[in-house]
């Protein structure tokens, strides 16, 4: 082969190589967008609506335990909008406490908390969404999920069982973490573990799904652990009697339900 032909061959090979790399990068970008969307759907949008009873066991760093029991109702709307109602039944100091969420993709969510002892409805400010939910290691934002558009997502690994996605906040000043990494099950699309990393590079918070069941055709996490690695405390949430596609009406998810919870839907069907 002459030097000219060899040079042309190398140029063609290099061009093909660059084209393949560009295609791979585009595919990865498309893939990670699909992965985070499907994981979000599996976690928070199974069915058109849903109901679940939950027991929340809160352990501090010394092993002392508190228990919370509540029923969670959810209804999906258009364009990713959702409504959540959480009504507490036990113990006595939180009984009849009600939490209401109007989830608004692309904008701040609306959150209200009714405190029966004070007969007070308190609006949860957007800046408080990453604070403790009724004294647990679960945050307000964890209940209804974080908006996908709030972070930049990168697929950093693919194993036989998981897609591993790194998510970095677009507005670092609005959150306490530098980034978080999520392990998404390749079969169910459920996020099985998320680890939150602080500015120093240390994992300080971890969410783990410890049990999964198929309910009404939807893979469902039935036991979740949230750990605070700095304090040594953790919260274990167990979901029972879950059901989907019940036909829960929009009227259930209004401010009226904070003081007058919808008993028909809170009771087990």
Short mmCIF file of C-alpha atoms in Angstrom, two decimals:
data_model
loop_
_atom_site.label_atom_id
_atom_site.label_comp_id
_atom_site.label_asym_id
_atom_site.label_seq_id
_atom_site.Cartn_x
_atom_site.Cartn_y
_atom_site.Cartn_z
CA UNK A 1 0.00 0.00 0.00
CA UNK A 2 1.36 3.40 -0.97
CA UNK A 3 1.87 6.06 1.70
CA UNK A 4 -1.01 8.11 0.22
CA UNK A 5 -3.44 5.16 0.28
CA UNK A 6 -2.32 4.27 3.82
CA UNK A 7 -2.89 7.85 4.96
CA UNK A 8 -6.38 7.87 3.42
CA UNK A 9 -7.19 4.53 5.07
CA UNK A 10 -6.11 5.85 8.47
CA UNK A 11 -8.23 8.97 8.00
CA UNK A 12 -11.30 6.87 7.13
CA UNK A 13 -10.70 4.60 10.13
CA UNK A 14 -10.31 7.59 12.42
CA UNK A 15 -13.51 9.14 11.07
CA UNK A 16 -15.42 5.90 11.56
CA UNK A 17 -14.02 5.63 15.07
CA UNK A 18 -15.10 9.15 15.97
CA UNK A 19 -18.52 8.48 14.48
CA UNK A 20 -18.89 5.31 16.56
CA UNK A 21 -17.82 7.13 19.72
CA UNK A 22 -20.30 9.92 19.04
CA UNK A 23 -23.04 7.36 18.46
CA UNK A 24 -22.17 5.56 21.67
CA UNK A 25 -22.21 8.82 23.62
CA UNK A 26 -25.60 9.69 22.14
CA UNK A 27 -26.93 6.21 22.94
CA UNK A 28 -25.68 6.49 26.51
CA UNK A 29 -27.33 9.90 26.87
CA UNK A 30 -30.60 8.48 25.53
CA UNK A 31 -30.26 5.38 27.70
CA UNK A 32 -29.74 7.26 30.96
CA UNK A 33 -32.74 9.48 30.25
CA UNK A 34 -34.86 6.38 29.69
CA UNK A 35 -33.44 4.66 32.77
CA UNK A 36 -34.22 7.51 35.18
CA UNK A 37 -37.67 8.00 33.65
CA UNK A 38 -38.56 4.30 33.91
CA UNK A 39 -37.18 4.12 37.45
CA UNK A 40 -39.29 7.13 38.40
CA UNK A 41 -42.37 5.53 36.85
CA UNK A 42 -41.77 2.23 38.67
CA UNK A 43 -41.25 3.95 42.03
CA UNK A 44 -43.98 6.58 42.03
CA UNK A 45 -46.40 6.04 39.14
CA UNK A 46 -47.47 2.39 39.26
CA UNK A 47 -51.13 2.27 38.21
CA UNK A 48 -53.40 5.31 37.97
CA UNK A 49 -53.69 5.50 41.75
CA UNK A 50 -52.75 3.52 44.82
CA UNK A 51 -53.27 2.88 48.51
CA UNK A 52 -50.89 1.42 51.09
CA UNK A 53 -50.66 1.04 54.85
CA UNK A 54 -47.24 1.66 56.33
CA UNK A 55 -45.42 1.15 59.58
CA UNK A 56 -42.42 3.38 60.15
CA UNK A 57 -39.91 2.32 62.81
CA UNK A 58 -37.45 5.07 63.71
CA UNK A 59 -34.19 4.13 65.46
CA UNK A 60 -31.76 6.73 66.78
CA UNK A 61 -28.01 6.19 67.07
CA UNK A 62 -28.45 4.56 70.49
CA UNK A 63 -31.05 2.08 69.25
CA UNK A 64 -34.07 3.78 70.84
CA UNK A 65 -37.19 3.15 68.76
CA UNK A 66 -40.27 5.16 67.85
CA UNK A 67 -43.12 3.85 65.72
CA UNK A 68 -45.41 5.67 63.28
CA UNK A 69 -48.32 4.10 61.38
CA UNK A 70 -50.07 5.75 58.46
CA UNK A 71 -52.09 5.16 55.31
CA UNK A 72 -50.92 6.64 52.01
CA UNK A 73 -53.22 7.48 49.10
CA UNK A 74 -52.01 8.55 45.65
CA UNK A 75 -53.65 9.70 42.44
CA UNK A 76 -51.94 10.51 39.13
CA UNK A 77 -52.94 13.43 36.93
CA UNK A 78 -51.88 14.80 33.55
CA UNK A 79 -48.28 15.60 32.54
CA UNK A 80 -46.73 13.89 35.56
CA UNK A 81 -48.84 15.70 38.14
CA UNK A 82 -49.70 13.72 41.27
CA UNK A 83 -51.61 14.03 44.51
CA UNK A 84 -50.63 12.33 47.78
CA UNK A 85 -52.45 12.13 51.10
CA UNK A 86 -50.80 10.60 54.17
CA UNK A 87 -52.96 10.11 57.28
CA UNK A 88 -51.38 8.97 60.55
CA UNK A 89 -53.17 6.59 62.93
CA UNK A 90 -50.55 5.68 65.58
CA UNK A 91 -49.18 6.52 68.10
CA UNK A 92 -51.53 8.86 69.92
CA UNK A 93 -49.23 11.90 69.66
CA UNK A 94 -49.41 11.88 65.84
CA UNK A 95 -52.88 10.38 65.35
CA UNK A 96 -54.97 12.39 62.85
CA UNK A 97 -51.90 14.24 61.56
CA UNK A 98 -52.37 14.54 57.79
CA UNK A 99 -49.83 15.37 55.09
CA UNK A 100 -50.96 16.51 51.62
CA UNK A 101 -48.78 16.87 48.50
CA UNK A 102 -49.60 18.33 45.10
CA UNK A 103 -46.69 17.31 42.90
CA UNK A 104 -46.03 19.76 40.06
CA UNK A 105 -43.30 18.73 37.57
CA UNK A 106 -41.37 21.75 36.41
CA UNK A 107 -42.40 23.82 39.44
CA UNK A 108 -42.30 23.68 43.23
CA UNK A 109 -44.53 21.08 44.83
CA UNK A 110 -47.27 22.23 47.19
CA UNK A 111 -47.16 20.56 50.62
CA UNK A 112 -49.38 20.98 53.67
CA UNK A 113 -49.25 19.40 57.13
CA UNK A 114 -52.23 19.36 59.49
CA UNK A 115 -51.36 19.29 63.19
CA UNK A 116 -54.49 18.20 65.12
CA UNK A 117 -53.18 19.19 68.56
CA UNK A 118 -53.02 22.81 67.41
CA UNK A 119 -55.82 22.51 64.85
CA UNK A 120 -53.29 24.11 62.50
CA UNK A 121 -52.61 23.66 58.79
CA UNK A 122 -48.96 24.44 58.10
CA UNK A 123 -47.62 25.03 54.60
CA UNK A 124 -44.31 23.25 54.01
CA UNK A 125 -41.99 25.74 52.31
CA UNK A 126 -40.04 24.52 49.25
CA UNK A 127 -36.82 25.01 51.20
CA UNK A 128 -38.01 22.53 53.85
CA UNK A 129 -38.54 19.63 51.45
CA UNK A 130 -35.24 18.04 52.48
CA UNK A 131 -35.95 18.04 56.20
CA UNK A 132 -37.19 15.26 58.47
CA UNK A 133 -40.67 13.87 57.88
CA UNK A 134 -42.39 13.51 61.31
CA UNK A 135 -39.10 12.89 63.11
CA UNK A 136 -37.89 10.09 60.82
CA UNK A 137 -34.80 9.80 58.61
CA UNK A 138 -37.13 10.07 55.60
CA UNK A 139 -37.37 13.57 54.11
CA UNK A 140 -40.54 15.28 52.88
CA UNK A 141 -39.18 15.06 49.33
CA UNK A 142 -38.69 11.28 49.65
CA UNK A 143 -42.42 10.71 50.08
CA UNK A 144 -43.43 11.85 46.60
CA UNK A 145 -40.03 11.76 44.88
CA UNK A 146 -37.53 14.26 43.53
CA UNK A 147 -38.12 15.93 40.17
CA UNK A 148 -35.94 14.37 37.47
CA UNK A 149 -35.19 17.75 35.91
CA UNK A 150 -33.60 18.99 39.15
CA UNK A 151 -30.48 16.90 38.46
CA UNK A 152 -28.06 16.03 35.69
CA UNK A 153 -27.93 12.24 35.26
CA UNK A 154 -25.00 10.12 34.10
CA UNK A 155 -24.87 6.36 33.54
CA UNK A 156 -21.61 5.37 35.24
CA UNK A 157 -21.87 1.57 35.23
CA UNK A 158 -23.97 -1.33 34.00
CA UNK A 159 -23.82 -4.68 35.81
CA UNK A 160 -25.70 -7.93 35.31
CA UNK A 161 -28.34 -6.75 37.79
CA UNK A 162 -28.25 -2.94 37.87
CA UNK A 163 -27.90 0.29 35.99
CA UNK A 164 -25.81 2.64 38.13
CA UNK A 165 -26.72 6.31 37.70
CA UNK A 166 -24.99 9.35 39.18
CA UNK A 167 -27.25 12.38 39.67
CA UNK A 168 -25.79 15.85 40.31
CA UNK A 169 -28.02 18.77 41.37
CA UNK A 170 -28.34 21.62 38.91
CA UNK A 171 -28.77 24.02 41.84
CA UNK A 172 -26.23 22.83 44.44
CA UNK A 173 -27.23 25.54 46.89
CA UNK A 174 -30.76 24.14 47.22
CA UNK A 175 -29.72 20.75 48.62
CA UNK A 176 -27.35 19.32 51.21
CA UNK A 177 -25.72 16.70 48.91
CA UNK A 178 -23.07 17.03 46.21
CA UNK A 179 -24.52 14.12 44.22
CA UNK A 180 -26.27 10.79 44.71
CA UNK A 181 -25.82 7.41 43.07
CA UNK A 182 -28.70 5.03 42.37
CA UNK A 183 -28.68 1.31 41.58
CA UNK A 184 -31.68 0.57 39.33
CA UNK A 185 -32.82 -3.05 38.96
CA UNK A 186 -32.63 -4.03 35.28
CA UNK A 187 -35.69 -6.30 35.50
CA UNK A 188 -38.15 -4.29 37.63
CA UNK A 189 -36.71 -0.78 37.07
CA UNK A 190 -37.01 -0.14 40.80
CA UNK A 191 -34.20 1.92 42.41
CA UNK A 192 -32.87 -0.62 44.88
CA UNK A 193 -30.28 1.60 46.54
CA UNK A 194 -29.40 5.29 46.58
CA UNK A 195 -26.34 6.78 48.28
CA UNK A 196 -26.02 10.50 48.96
CA UNK A 197 -22.53 12.02 48.96
CA UNK A 198 -21.54 15.23 50.73
CA UNK A 199 -19.11 17.91 49.57
CA UNK A 200 -16.20 16.02 51.11
CA UNK A 201 -16.90 12.91 49.05
CA UNK A 202 -18.36 10.83 51.90
CA UNK A 203 -21.58 8.84 51.74
CA UNK A 204 -23.72 10.19 54.60
CA UNK A 205 -27.20 8.90 53.70
CA UNK A 206 -28.40 5.64 52.14
CA UNK A 207 -31.76 4.30 50.97
CA UNK A 208 -32.15 0.56 50.41
CA UNK A 209 -35.16 -1.44 49.20
CA UNK A 210 -34.98 -4.67 51.20
CA UNK A 211 -38.04 -6.51 49.86
CA UNK A 212 -40.03 -6.46 46.62
CA UNK A 213 -43.38 -8.08 45.79
CA UNK A 214 -45.51 -8.03 42.66
CA UNK A 215 -48.88 -6.49 43.54
CA UNK A 216 -51.66 -6.14 40.97
CA UNK A 217 -49.02 -6.71 38.29
CA UNK A 218 -46.65 -3.99 39.54
CA UNK A 219 -43.27 -4.68 41.22
CA UNK A 220 -43.55 -2.93 44.57
CA UNK A 221 -40.97 -2.19 47.25
CA UNK A 222 -42.53 -3.46 50.49
CA UNK A 223 -39.67 -2.74 52.89
CA UNK A 224 -37.37 0.28 52.72
CA UNK A 225 -34.50 1.34 54.98
CA UNK A 226 -33.24 4.93 55.19
CA UNK A 227 -29.93 5.35 57.02
CA UNK A 228 -28.22 8.41 58.44
CA UNK A 229 -24.61 7.26 58.42
CA UNK A 230 -23.39 10.27 60.42
CA UNK A 231 -25.67 9.71 63.43
CA UNK A 232 -25.94 5.94 63.13
CA UNK A 233 -29.74 6.14 63.14
CA UNK A 234 -32.09 4.65 60.57
CA UNK A 235 -35.76 4.37 59.69
CA UNK A 236 -37.38 1.16 58.48
CA UNK A 237 -40.64 1.52 56.53
CA UNK A 238 -42.80 -1.54 55.86
CA UNK A 239 -45.69 -1.27 53.37
CA UNK A 240 -48.69 -3.59 53.70
CA UNK A 241 -52.05 -4.13 52.01
CA UNK A 242 -50.98 -2.18 48.94
CA UNK A 243 -53.40 -1.95 46.02
CA UNK A 244 -53.56 -0.09 42.71
CA UNK A 245 -56.16 1.27 40.28
CA UNK A 246 -58.87 1.75 42.89
CA UNK A 247 -60.56 4.76 41.31
CA UNK A 248 -59.69 7.25 44.08
CA UNK A 249 -61.36 10.58 43.15
CA UNK A 250 -59.61 13.94 42.84
CA UNK A 251 -61.77 15.34 45.66
CA UNK A 252 -59.84 13.21 48.18
CA UNK A 253 -56.71 15.32 47.64
CA UNK A 254 -57.94 18.78 48.63
CA UNK A 255 -57.15 20.94 51.64
CA UNK A 256 -60.56 19.99 53.02
CA UNK A 257 -59.23 16.46 53.59
CA UNK A 258 -56.57 17.74 55.99
CA UNK A 259 -59.16 18.33 58.71
CA UNK A 260 -61.72 15.83 57.38
CA UNK A 261 -59.79 12.81 56.06
CA UNK A 262 -61.65 10.57 53.56
CA UNK A 263 -62.43 7.59 55.83
CA UNK A 264 -63.93 5.59 52.97
CA UNK A 265 -60.57 5.47 51.20
CA UNK A 266 -58.38 5.27 54.27
CA UNK A 267 -60.08 2.09 55.44
CA UNK A 268 -58.86 -1.19 53.99
CA UNK A 269 -60.86 -2.17 50.90
#
